[in-house]
Amino acid sequence: MRTGGPDDEPEDARLPAWAGELPLTLTMGEPRPDPERQVEVALPGHLARLAGRTW
């Protein structure tokens, strides 16, 4: 992985092949508490605010 667009040689631009970039994003999923935890503790507010954010 790297940043930036395609880094092809000029002669490669004439080839019949797709070139471009596929952007990736990281999305935080639904918080899952530790199933082994013996005490129920509410999800802290700072983590609740992060849930659902796209980076």
mmCIF file of C-alpha atoms in Angstrom:
data_model
loop_
_atom_site.group_PDB
_atom_site.id
_atom_site.type_symbol
_atom_site.label_atom_id
_atom_site.label_comp_id
_atom_site.label_asym_id
_atom_site.label_seq_id
_atom_site.Cartn_x
_atom_site.Cartn_y
_atom_site.Cartn_z
ATOM 1 C CA MET A 1 0.000 0.000 0.000
ATOM 2 C CA ARG A 2 1.018 3.563 -0.564
ATOM 3 C CA THR A 3 -0.467 7.013 -1.051
ATOM 4 C CA GLY A 4 -0.968 8.808 -4.343
ATOM 5 C CA GLY A 5 -2.243 7.839 -7.753
ATOM 6 C CA PRO A 6 -0.859 5.327 -10.253
ATOM 7 C CA ASP A 7 2.908 5.248 -10.700
ATOM 8 C CA ASP A 8 3.091 3.657 -14.145
ATOM 9 C CA GLU A 9 5.779 3.996 -16.744
ATOM 10 C CA PRO A 10 4.634 6.268 -19.623
ATOM 11 C CA GLU A 11 4.608 3.359 -22.087
ATOM 12 C CA ASP A 12 2.295 1.400 -19.757
ATOM 13 C CA ALA A 13 -0.454 3.980 -20.355
ATOM 14 C CA ARG A 14 -0.960 2.446 -23.812
ATOM 15 C CA LEU A 15 -1.671 -1.049 -22.433
ATOM 16 C CA PRO A 16 -5.291 -2.282 -22.442
ATOM 17 C CA ALA A 17 -5.432 -2.643 -18.682
ATOM 18 C CA TRP A 18 -7.282 -0.686 -16.018
ATOM 19 C CA ALA A 19 -5.155 1.625 -13.894
ATOM 20 C CA GLY A 20 -6.175 3.790 -10.996
ATOM 21 C CA GLU A 21 -6.484 3.652 -7.261
ATOM 22 C CA LEU A 22 -8.831 1.939 -4.859
ATOM 23 C CA PRO A 23 -9.265 4.108 -1.757
ATOM 24 C CA LEU A 24 -9.549 2.235 1.536
ATOM 25 C CA THR A 25 -11.217 3.499 4.684
ATOM 26 C CA LEU A 26 -11.261 2.161 8.202
ATOM 27 C CA THR A 27 -14.650 2.132 9.913
ATOM 28 C CA MET A 28 -15.074 1.375 13.557
ATOM 29 C CA GLY A 29 -17.679 -1.318 14.189
ATOM 30 C CA GLU A 30 -20.162 -1.859 16.968
ATOM 31 C CA PRO A 31 -18.432 -2.082 20.370
ATOM 32 C CA ARG A 32 -18.402 -5.638 21.795
ATOM 33 C CA PRO A 33 -17.745 -6.032 25.500
ATOM 34 C CA ASP A 34 -15.418 -8.749 26.765
ATOM 35 C CA PRO A 35 -17.621 -11.837 27.320
ATOM 36 C CA GLU A 36 -15.349 -12.948 30.201
ATOM 37 C CA ARG A 37 -15.938 -9.735 32.145
ATOM 38 C CA GLN A 38 -17.545 -10.494 35.545
ATOM 39 C CA VAL A 39 -18.764 -6.933 36.198
ATOM 40 C CA GLU A 40 -21.044 -4.979 33.857
ATOM 41 C CA VAL A 41 -19.527 -1.597 33.062
ATOM 42 C CA ALA A 42 -21.081 0.932 30.681
ATOM 43 C CA LEU A 43 -19.185 1.850 27.533
ATOM 44 C CA PRO A 44 -17.258 5.070 28.282
ATOM 45 C CA GLY A 45 -18.564 8.174 26.523
ATOM 46 C CA HIS A 46 -15.335 8.791 24.605
ATOM 47 C CA LEU A 47 -15.588 5.305 23.053
ATOM 48 C CA ALA A 48 -19.312 5.668 22.358
ATOM 49 C CA ARG A 49 -18.584 8.877 20.422
ATOM 50 C CA LEU A 50 -15.920 7.122 18.338
ATOM 51 C CA ALA A 51 -18.215 4.248 17.347
ATOM 52 C CA GLY A 52 -19.476 4.742 13.816
ATOM 53 C CA ARG A 53 -16.807 7.267 12.834
ATOM 54 C CA THR A 54 -15.039 6.812 9.478
ATOM 55 C CA TRP A 55 -11.315 7.408 9.447
#
